[in-house]
Coordinates of C-alpha atoms and ligand atoms in Angstrom, one line a residue:
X547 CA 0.0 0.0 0.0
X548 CA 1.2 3.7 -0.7
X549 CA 0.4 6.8 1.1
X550 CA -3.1 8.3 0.3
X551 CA -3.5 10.4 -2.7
X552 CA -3.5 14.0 -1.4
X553 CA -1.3 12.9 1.5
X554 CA 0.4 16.6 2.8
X555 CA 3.8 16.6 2.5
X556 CA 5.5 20.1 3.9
X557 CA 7.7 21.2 6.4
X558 CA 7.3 23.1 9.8
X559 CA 8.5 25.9 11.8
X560 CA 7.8 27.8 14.6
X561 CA 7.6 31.8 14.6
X562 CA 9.9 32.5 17.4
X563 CA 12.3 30.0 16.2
X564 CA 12.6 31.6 12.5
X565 CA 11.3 35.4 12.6
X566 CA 13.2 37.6 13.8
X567 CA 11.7 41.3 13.9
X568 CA 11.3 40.9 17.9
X569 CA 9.8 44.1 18.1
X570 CA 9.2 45.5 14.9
X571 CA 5.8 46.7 13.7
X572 CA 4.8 46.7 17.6
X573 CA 5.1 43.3 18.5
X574 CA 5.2 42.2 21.9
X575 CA 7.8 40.0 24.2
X576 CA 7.1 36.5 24.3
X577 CA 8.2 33.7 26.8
X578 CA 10.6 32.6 23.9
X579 CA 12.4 36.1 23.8
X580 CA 13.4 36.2 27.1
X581 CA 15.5 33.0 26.5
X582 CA 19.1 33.3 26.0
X583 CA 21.5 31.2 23.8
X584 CA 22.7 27.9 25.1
X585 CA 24.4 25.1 23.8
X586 CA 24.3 20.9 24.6
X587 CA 26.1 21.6 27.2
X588 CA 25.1 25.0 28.6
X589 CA 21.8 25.1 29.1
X590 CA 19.9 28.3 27.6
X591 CA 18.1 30.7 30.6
X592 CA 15.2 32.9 30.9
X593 CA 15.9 36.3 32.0
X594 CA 13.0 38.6 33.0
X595 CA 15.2 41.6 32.3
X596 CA 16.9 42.2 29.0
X597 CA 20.9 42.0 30.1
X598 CA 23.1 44.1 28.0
X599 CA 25.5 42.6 25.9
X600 CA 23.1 39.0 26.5
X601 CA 22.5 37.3 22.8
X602 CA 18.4 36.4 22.5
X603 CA 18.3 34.3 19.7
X604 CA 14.9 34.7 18.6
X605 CA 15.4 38.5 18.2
X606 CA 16.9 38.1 14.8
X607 CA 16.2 34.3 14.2
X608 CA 16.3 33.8 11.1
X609 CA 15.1 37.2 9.6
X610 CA 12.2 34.8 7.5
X611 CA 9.8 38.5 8.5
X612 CA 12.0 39.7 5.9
X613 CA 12.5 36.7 3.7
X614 CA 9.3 34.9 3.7
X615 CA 8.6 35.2 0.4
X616 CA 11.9 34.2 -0.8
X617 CA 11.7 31.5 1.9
X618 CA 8.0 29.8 0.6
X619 CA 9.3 30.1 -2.8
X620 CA 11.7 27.5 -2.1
X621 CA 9.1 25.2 0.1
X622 CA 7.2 25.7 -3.1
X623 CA 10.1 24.6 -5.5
X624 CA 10.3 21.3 -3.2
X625 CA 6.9 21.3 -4.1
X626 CA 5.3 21.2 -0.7
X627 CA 1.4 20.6 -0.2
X628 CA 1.3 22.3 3.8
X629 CA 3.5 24.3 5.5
X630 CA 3.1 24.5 9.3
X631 CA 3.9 27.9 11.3
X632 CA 2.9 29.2 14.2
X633 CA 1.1 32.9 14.4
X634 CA 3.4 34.6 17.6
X635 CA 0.7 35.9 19.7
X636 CA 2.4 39.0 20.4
X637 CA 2.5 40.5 16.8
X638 CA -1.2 40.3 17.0
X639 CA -2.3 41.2 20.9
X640 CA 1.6 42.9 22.2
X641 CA 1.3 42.1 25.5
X642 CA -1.9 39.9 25.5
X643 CA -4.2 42.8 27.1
X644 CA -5.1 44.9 24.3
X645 CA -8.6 45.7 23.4
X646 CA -7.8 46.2 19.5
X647 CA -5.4 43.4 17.6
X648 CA -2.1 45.0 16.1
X649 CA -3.3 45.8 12.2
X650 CA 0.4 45.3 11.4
X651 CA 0.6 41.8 12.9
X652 CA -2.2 40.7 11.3
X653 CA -1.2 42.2 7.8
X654 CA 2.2 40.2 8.0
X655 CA 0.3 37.0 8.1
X656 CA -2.1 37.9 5.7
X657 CA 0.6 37.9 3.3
X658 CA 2.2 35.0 4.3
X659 CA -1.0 33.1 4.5
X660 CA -1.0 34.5 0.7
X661 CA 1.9 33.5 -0.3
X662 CA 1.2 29.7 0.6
X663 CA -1.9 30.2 -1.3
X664 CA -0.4 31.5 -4.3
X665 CA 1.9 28.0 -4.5
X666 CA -1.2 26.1 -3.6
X667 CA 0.4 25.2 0.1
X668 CA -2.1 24.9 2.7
X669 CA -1.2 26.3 5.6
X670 CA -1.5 24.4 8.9
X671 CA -1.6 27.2 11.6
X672 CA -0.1 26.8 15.1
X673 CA -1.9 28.9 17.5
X674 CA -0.1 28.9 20.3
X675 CA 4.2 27.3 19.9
X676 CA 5.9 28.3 22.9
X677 CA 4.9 32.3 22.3
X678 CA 2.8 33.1 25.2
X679 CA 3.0 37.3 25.7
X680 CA 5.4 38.0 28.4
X681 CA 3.3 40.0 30.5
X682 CA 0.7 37.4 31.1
X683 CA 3.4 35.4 32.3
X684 CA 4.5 38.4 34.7
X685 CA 1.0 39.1 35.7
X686 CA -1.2 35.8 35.1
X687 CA 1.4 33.1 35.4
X688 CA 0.6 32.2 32.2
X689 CA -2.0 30.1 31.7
X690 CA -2.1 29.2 35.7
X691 CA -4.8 31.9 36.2
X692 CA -7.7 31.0 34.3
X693 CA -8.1 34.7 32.9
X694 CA -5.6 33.8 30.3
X695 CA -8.5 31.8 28.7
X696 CA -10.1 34.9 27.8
X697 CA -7.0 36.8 26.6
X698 CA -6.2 33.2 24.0
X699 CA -9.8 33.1 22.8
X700 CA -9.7 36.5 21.9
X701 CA -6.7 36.2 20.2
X702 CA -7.8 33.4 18.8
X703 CA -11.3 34.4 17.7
X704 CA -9.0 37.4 15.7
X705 CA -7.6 35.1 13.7
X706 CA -9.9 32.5 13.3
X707 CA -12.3 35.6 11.8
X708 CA -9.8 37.1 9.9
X709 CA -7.9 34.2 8.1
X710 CA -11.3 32.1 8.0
X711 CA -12.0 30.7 3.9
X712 CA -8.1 31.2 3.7
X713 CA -6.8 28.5 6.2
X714 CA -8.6 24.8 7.3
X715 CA -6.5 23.0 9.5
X716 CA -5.2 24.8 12.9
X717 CA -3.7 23.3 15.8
X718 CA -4.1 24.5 19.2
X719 CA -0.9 24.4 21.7
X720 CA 1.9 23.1 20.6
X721 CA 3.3 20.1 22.8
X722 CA 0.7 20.6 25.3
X723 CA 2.2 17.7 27.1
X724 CA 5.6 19.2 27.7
X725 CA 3.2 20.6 30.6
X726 CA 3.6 17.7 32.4
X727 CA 6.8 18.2 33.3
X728 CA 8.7 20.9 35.2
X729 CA 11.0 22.0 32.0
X730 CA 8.0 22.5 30.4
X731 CA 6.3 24.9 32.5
X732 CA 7.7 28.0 30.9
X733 CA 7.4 27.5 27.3
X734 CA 4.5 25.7 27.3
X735 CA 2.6 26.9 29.5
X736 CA 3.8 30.4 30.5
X737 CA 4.2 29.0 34.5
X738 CA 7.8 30.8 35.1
X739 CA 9.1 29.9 38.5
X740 CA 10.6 33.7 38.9
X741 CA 9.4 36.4 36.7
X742 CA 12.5 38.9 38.7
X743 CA 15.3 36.7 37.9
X744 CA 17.2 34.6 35.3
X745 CA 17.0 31.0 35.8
X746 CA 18.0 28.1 33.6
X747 CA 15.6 26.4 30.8
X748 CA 16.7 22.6 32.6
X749 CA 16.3 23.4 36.2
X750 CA 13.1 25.5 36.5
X751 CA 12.8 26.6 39.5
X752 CA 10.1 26.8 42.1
X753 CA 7.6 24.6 40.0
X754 CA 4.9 23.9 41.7
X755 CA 3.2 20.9 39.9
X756 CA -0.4 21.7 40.8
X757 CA 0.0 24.9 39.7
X758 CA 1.2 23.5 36.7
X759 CA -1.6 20.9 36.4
X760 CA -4.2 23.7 36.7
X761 CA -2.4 25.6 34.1
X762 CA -2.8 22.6 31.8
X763 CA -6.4 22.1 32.6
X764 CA -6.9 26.0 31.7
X765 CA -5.0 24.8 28.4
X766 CA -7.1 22.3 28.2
X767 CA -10.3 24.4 28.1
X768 CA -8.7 27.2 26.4
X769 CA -8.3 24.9 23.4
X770 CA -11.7 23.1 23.4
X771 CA -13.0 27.0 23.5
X772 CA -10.8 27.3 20.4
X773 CA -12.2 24.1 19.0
X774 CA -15.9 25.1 19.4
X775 CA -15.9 28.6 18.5
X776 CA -13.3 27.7 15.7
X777 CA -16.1 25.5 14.0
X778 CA -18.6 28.3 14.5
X779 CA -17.0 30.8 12.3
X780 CA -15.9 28.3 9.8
X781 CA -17.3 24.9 9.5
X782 CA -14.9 23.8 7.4
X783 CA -11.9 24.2 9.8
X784 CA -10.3 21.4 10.9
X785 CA -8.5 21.5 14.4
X786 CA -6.1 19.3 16.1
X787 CA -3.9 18.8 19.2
X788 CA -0.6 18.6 19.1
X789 CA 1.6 16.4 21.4
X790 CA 5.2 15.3 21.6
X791 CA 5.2 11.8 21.4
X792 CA 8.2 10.9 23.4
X793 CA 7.5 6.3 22.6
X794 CA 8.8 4.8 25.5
X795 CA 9.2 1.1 26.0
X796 CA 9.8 -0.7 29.5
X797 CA 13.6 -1.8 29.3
X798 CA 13.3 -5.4 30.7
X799 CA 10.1 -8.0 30.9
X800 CA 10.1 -7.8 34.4
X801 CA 6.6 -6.8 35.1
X802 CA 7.4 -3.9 37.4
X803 CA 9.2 -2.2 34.5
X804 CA 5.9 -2.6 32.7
X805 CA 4.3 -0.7 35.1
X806 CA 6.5 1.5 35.5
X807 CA 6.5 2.3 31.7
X808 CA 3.1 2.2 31.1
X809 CA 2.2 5.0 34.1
X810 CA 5.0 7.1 32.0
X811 CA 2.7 6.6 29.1
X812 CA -0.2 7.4 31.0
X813 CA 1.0 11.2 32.3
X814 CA 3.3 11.6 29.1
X815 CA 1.9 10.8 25.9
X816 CA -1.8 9.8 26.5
X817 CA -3.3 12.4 29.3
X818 CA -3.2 15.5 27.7
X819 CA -4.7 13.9 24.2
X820 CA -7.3 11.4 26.3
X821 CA -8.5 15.1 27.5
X822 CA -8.2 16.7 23.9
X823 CA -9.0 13.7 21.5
X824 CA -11.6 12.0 23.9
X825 CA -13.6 15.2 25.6
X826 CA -12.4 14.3 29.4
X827 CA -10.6 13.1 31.9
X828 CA -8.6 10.1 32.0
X829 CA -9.9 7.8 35.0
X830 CA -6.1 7.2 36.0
X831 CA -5.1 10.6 36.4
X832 CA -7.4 10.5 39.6
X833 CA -4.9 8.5 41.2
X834 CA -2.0 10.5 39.9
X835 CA -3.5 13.0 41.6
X836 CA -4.2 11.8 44.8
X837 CA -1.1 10.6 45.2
X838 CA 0.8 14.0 44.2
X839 CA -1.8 16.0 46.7
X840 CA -2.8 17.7 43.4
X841 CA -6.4 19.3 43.3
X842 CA -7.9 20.7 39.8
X843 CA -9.9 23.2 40.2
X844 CA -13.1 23.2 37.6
X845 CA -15.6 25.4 37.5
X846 CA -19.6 24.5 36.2
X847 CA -19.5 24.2 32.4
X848 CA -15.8 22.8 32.4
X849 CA -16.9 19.3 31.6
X850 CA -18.7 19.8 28.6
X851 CA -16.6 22.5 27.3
X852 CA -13.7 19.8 27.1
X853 CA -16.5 17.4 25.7
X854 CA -17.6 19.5 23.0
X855 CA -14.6 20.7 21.8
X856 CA -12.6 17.6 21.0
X857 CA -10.4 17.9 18.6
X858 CA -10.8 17.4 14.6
X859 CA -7.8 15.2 14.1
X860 CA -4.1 14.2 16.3
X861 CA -0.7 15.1 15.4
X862 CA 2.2 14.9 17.1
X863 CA 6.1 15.8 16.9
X864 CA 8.2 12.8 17.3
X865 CA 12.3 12.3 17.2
X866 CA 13.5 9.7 19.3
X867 CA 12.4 7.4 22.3
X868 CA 13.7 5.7 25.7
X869 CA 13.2 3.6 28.4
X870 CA 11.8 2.9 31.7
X871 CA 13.4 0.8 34.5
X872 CA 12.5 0.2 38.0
X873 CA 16.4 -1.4 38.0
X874 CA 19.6 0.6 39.3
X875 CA 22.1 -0.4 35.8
X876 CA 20.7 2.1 33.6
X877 CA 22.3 4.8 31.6
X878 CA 20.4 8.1 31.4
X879 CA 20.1 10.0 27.7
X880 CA 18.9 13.1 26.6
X881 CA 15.4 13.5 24.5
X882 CA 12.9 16.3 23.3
X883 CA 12.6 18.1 26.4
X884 CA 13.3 15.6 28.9
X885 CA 15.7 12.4 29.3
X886 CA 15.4 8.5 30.0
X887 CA 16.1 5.6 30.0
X888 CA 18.9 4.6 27.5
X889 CA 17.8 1.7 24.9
X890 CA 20.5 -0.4 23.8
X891 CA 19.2 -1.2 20.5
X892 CA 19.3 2.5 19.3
X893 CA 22.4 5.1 18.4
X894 CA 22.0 8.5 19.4
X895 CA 22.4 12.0 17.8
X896 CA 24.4 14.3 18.5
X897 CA 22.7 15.5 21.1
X898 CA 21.8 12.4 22.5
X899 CA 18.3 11.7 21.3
X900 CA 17.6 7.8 20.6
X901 CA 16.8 7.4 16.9
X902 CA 14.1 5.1 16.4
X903 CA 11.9 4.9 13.1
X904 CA 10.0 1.8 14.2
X905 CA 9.1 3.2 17.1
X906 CA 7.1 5.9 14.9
X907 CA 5.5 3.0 13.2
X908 CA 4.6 1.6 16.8
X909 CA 3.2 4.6 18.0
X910 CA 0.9 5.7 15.2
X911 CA -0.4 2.1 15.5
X912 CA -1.1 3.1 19.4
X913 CA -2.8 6.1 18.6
X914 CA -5.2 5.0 15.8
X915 CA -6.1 2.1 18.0
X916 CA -6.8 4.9 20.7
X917 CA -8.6 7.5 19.0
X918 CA -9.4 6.3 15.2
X919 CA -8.8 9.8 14.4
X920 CA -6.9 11.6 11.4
X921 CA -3.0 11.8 12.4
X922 CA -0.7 14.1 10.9
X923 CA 3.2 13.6 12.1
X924 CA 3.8 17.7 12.3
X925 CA 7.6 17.4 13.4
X926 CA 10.0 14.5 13.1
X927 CA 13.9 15.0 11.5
X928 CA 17.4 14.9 12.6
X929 CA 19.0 18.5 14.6
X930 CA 22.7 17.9 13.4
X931 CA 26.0 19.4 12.8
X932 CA 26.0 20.6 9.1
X933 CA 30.0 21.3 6.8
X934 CA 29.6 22.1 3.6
X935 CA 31.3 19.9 1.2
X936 CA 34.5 20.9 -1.6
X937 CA 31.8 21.6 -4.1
X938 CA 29.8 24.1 -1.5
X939 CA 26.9 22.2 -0.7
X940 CA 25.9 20.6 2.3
X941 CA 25.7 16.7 1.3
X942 CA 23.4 15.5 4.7
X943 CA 22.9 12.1 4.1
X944 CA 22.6 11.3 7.5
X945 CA 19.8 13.7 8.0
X946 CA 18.4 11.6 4.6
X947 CA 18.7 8.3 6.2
X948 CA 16.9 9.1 9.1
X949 CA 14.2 10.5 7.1
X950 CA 13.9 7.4 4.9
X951 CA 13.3 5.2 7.7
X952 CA 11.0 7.4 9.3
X953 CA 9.2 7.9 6.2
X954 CA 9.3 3.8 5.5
X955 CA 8.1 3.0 8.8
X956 CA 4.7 5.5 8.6
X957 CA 4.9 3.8 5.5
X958 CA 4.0 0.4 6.9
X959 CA 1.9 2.1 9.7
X960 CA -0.4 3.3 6.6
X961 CA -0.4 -0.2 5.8
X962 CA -0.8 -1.4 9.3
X963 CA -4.3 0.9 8.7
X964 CA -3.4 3.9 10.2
X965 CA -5.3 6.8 9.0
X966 CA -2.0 9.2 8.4
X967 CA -3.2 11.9 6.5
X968 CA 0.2 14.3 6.4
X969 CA 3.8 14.7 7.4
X970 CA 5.7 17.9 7.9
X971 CA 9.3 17.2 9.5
X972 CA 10.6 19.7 11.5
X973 CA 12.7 22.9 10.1
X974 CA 12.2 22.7 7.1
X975 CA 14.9 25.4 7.0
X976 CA 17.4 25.8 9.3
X977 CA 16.9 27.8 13.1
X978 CA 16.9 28.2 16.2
X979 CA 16.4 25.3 18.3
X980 CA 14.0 25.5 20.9
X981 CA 16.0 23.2 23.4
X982 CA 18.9 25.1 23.4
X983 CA 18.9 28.3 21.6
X984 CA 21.6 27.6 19.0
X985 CA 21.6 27.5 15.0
X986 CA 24.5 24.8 15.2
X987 CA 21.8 22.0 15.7
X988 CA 20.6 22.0 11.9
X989 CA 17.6 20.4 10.5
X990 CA 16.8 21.9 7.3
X991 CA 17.1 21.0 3.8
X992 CA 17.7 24.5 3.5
X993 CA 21.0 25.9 4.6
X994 CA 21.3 29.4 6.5
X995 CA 24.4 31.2 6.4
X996 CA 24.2 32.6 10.2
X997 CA 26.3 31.4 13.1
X998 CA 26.0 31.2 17.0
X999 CA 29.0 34.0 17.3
X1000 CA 26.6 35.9 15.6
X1001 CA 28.2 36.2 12.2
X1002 CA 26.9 35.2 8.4
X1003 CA 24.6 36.6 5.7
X1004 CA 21.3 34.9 6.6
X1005 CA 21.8 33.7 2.3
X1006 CA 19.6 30.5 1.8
X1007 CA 21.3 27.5 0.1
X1008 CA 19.7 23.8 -1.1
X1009 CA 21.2 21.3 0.8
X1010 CA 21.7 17.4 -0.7
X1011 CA 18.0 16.6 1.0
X1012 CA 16.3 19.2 -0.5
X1013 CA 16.6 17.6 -3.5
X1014 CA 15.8 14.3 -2.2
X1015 CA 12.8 15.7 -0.3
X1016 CA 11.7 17.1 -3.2
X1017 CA 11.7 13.9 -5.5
X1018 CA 10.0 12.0 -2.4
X1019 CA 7.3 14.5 -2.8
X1020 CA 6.9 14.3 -6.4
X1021 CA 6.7 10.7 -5.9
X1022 CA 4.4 10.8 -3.1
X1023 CA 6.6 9.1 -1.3
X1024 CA 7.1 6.1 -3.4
X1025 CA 10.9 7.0 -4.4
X1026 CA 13.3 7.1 -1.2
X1027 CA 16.3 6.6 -3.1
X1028 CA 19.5 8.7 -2.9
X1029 CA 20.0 11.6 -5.6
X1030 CA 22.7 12.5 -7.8
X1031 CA 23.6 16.0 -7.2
X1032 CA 26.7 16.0 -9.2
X1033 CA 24.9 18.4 -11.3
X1034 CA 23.0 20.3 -9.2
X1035 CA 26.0 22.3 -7.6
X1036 CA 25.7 25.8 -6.3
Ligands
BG6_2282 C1 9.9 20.3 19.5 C2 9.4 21.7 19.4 O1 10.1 20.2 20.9 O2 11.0 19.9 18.9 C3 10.2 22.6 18.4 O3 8.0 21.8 19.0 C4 11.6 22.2 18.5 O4 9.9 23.9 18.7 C5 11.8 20.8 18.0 O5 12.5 23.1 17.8 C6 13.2 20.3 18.0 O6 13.8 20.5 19.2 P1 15.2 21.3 19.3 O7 15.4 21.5 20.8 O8 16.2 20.4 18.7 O9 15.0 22.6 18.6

C-alpha cells in the first residue's frame, strides 16, 4: 500500500524559532524572547530583564519577516502541499491585554498566509508554539490563572475571523504535554518559577506541579473554547492537538518495568490527548492526583466544554524514544525536552536523542487504535551538525537516512491501517532550536548562512535533501532513493 493520494507533504517551523523582527511593527515579548542562547552543554536561561551585551536568539532568528517570500518560494520549489507555522501571539495582541489586535501583525500574516496560497500550500496554523506574551506570564502566570483563557480566545477568535476561507486546518498548543513536566512549564505553559530573575531552561525553579496541572487544565479548556468557536466561524476548519510523542518502552520484561512504563505513558503521551481527543478526563489521572496532593480546580461548564470541543484530528512531533526501569544499571540520555532511560538497540544524535523509526510505526499504531482519528506527524527529523562539502553544498545524508526510515516506517503504519493523513518534518529550513537556543543544531534542507557567534549573511542554500525531499514529494513518497547531485551544484 502507498500513502493516500493527497497525502500533505510540507515542512514546519515555529515563529519565534525563524522570525526575527522581535519588536518590529509593535510586537510584543514572548516567553521565547526572554530565553538566552545555550548550547548541549550550557543550558539556555530565561531572564525577565533584558541584560546588556546578552545574545536572544529569537530577536533576529532567522530574519524569515523579511524573507518569507523568498523563503515559501523554495518550500514551493520542493513542491510542498502544507507548510506548518505558528502565528506569535504577540504580533497580533503585544502584551496579550489589548482591546484592538495590532493591524500590522495581522497584515504580516495575511501575506504569508498569501503567499502559501499563491503556490497552492495549505497552511496548517499553530496557535499557540511556545509564544505566550510575556506580560501574562509576569501578571497571570501564564495560563495558571484562568483569565488567560479569555485573553487566548480573543486572540484566537482574531484570527480564526480574519484568516477564515483562507486556512482549514489549525492546531491548538503546541506540545501541550511538555506541561507535564517541570522543563515545560515555561514555554508551554507560561508558568515561570521567577518572573525577577534569570534562571536556567533545565532546572526550572520553584515549579509547583499543581500549579502546573491547573495551568494545563486552563489549556485544556482554552483549546476546546478554540475548537468550538473555531467550528462556528468556519465549519470547514479542521483542528487538532498537538503532542510530543516521546514512545517509551519498559527496558526489561520484568513486570514492574511494565508498570513502571506504562504509568510514563499514562501522564506523558496519552493524558493530555485522552483530554483533547476524547472530551475528558482520563480515569487514571485520579490516582496520579491523589497521590501527588494535586487538586484541579473546575468550574460548572468545564466538563462539557472539554466534551464539545474535542479535537478534529491528532498530530504529534516525534524524534526519538527511551526507556523505563525500575532497576539501578541504567544509563540516562537526553530526549525532546526531557531524558530516559537509555535503549541499547538505538544510536543517538548528536545531542543524544535515541533514533528510532519503528518506534514511529509503533506509535501511530497506538494512537489509531486509541482514537481512530486523522493523524498528521507535524515534526520529526534529525537537529545535526552541518559542513559544507568541496563543491559548496551541504551533502546530509545522514539527515536523509533518518528521514527514509522514518518515512518507511509511517509507511507500513499506513499499511498497518493507520489513518495518516500528512507529514511535515521539523525545520524545514534551518533555526533556532528551541531546546537550546543555537543555530548549530541543523535540520533543514535548506541551509542558513548565520552562526552562533553571531556572524553570516542569513543567504539560503539547497542542501543534498532538499533535493531528495523534493523527489520524495513528487513521488508521493514512493521513491526514497538517494539523488545525484553532481549536477546540481551551487
Ligand atoms: C519540539 C518543538 O520540541 O522539537 C520545536 O516543538 C523544537 O519547537 C523541536 O524546535 C526540536 O527541538 P530542538 O530542541 O532540537 O530545537
Amino acid at each position: 500500500m502507498s500513502f493516500p493520494k493527497g497525502f500533505l507533504w510540507g515542512g514546519a517551523t515555529a515563529a519565534n524559532q525563524l522570525e526575527g523582527a522581535w519588536n518590529e511593527d509593535g510586537k510584543g515579548v514572548s516567553i521565547s524572547d526572554i530565553s538566552t542562547g545555550g548550547s548541549a552543554k550550557q543550558s539556555k536561561r530565561f531572564t525577565p530583564v533584558f541584560e546588556e551585551g546578552t545574545y536572544y536568539p529569537s530577536h533576529v532568528a532567522i530574519d524569515h519577516y523579511h524573507r518569507y517570500k523568498e523563503d515559501i518560494k523554495l518550500f514551493a520549489e520542493m513542491g510542498f502541499k502544507v507548510y506548518r507555522f505558528s502565528i506569535n501571539w504577540t504580533r497580533i495582541y503585544p502584551t496579550g491585554f489589548e482591546d484592538e489586535p495590532n493591524e500590522k501583525g495581522l497584515a504580516f500574516y495575511d501575506d504569508l498566509i498569501d503567499e502559501c496560497n499563491k503556490y497552492n500550500i495549505e497552511p496548517l496554523i499553530t496557535l499557540c508554539h511556545y509564544e505566550i506574551p510575556f506580560e501574562i506570564v509576569k501578571k497571570y502566570k501564564g495560563f495558571a490563572s484562568r483569565e488567560t483563557i479569555d485573553l487566548f480566545m480573543k486572540y484566537v477568535t482574531t484570527v480564526f475571523e480574519r484568516y477564515k476561507g483562507k486556512v482549514k486546518y489549525w492546531l491548538t498548543f503546541n506540545e501541550i504535554n511538555n506541561g507535564t513536566n517541570p522543563v515545560g512549564g515555561p514555554l508551554a505553559l507560561g508558568v515561570l518559577g521567577d518572573t525577577e530573575n534569570a534562571s536556567e531552561f533545565i532546572h526550572p525553579v520553584n515549579d509547583d506541579p499543581e500549579v502546573r496541572f491547573q495551568a494545563l487544565h486552563h489549556t485544556f479548556v482554552a483549546s476546546a473554547l478554540a475548537v468550538i468557536i473555531g467550528h462556528q466561524i468556519d465549519p470547514n476548519f479542521k483542528i487538532g492537538c498537538m503532542q510530543i510523542m516521546a514512545t517509551s518502552y519498559a527496558l526489561t520484561p520484568d513486570p514492574k518495568d511494565q508498570i513502571l512504563n506504562q504509568q510514563h505513558n499514562h501522564i506523558m503521551n496519552w493524558f493530555c490527548s485522552d483530554v483533547q481527543c476524547r472530551g475528558a478526563y482520563p480515569r487514571y489521572m485520579n490516582r496520579y492526583f491523589k497521590e501527588h496532593n494535586i487538586n484541579i480546580k473546575m468550574l460548572p461548564g468545564d466538563t462539557e466544554i472539554l466534551r464539545d470541543g474535542h479535537v478534529d484530528f491528532y498530530t504529534c512531533s516525534y524524534y526519538m524514544s527511551f526507556c523505563q526501569t525500575t532497576h539501578d544499571n541504567r544509563e540516562e540520555v537526553a530526549g525532546n525536552m526531557m531524558g530516559g532511560t537509555a535503549n541499547p538497540y538505538l544510536k543517538a544524535s548528536d545531542w543524544g536523542w535515541q533514533i528510532d523509526p519503528i518506534g514511529l510505526r509503533y506509535s501511530l499504531n497506538e494512537i489509531y487504535d486509541r482514537y481512530q482519528m486523522p493523524i498528521m506527524v507535524v515534526e520529526n527529523g534529525l537537529g545535526a551538525y552541518d559542513e559544507k562539502g568541496e563543491d559548496g553544498m551541504v551533502h546530509d545524508t545522514y539527515r536523509i537516512d533518518y528521514l527514509r526510515q522514518h518515512i518507511e516506517q509511517m509507511k507500513e503504519a499506513v499499511e498497518d491501517g493507520v489513518d495518516l493523513i500528512g507529514y511535515t518534518s521539523w525545520g524545514c529550513i534551518d533555526l533556532v532550536s528551541a531546546s537550546t537556543g543555537e543555530y548549530a543544531k541543523r535540520y533543514g534542507y535548506i541551509y542558513v548562512n548565520k552562526f552562533d557567534d553571531g556572524s553570516g549573511d542569513f543567504s539560503r542554500e539547497r542542501k543534498e535533501s532538499f533535493y531528495w525531499y523534493k523527489k520524495v514529494i513528487e513521488t508521493n513518497g514512493e521513491d526514497l532513493t538517494d539523488v545525484d547531485t553532481t549536477d546540481l551544484r551551487p
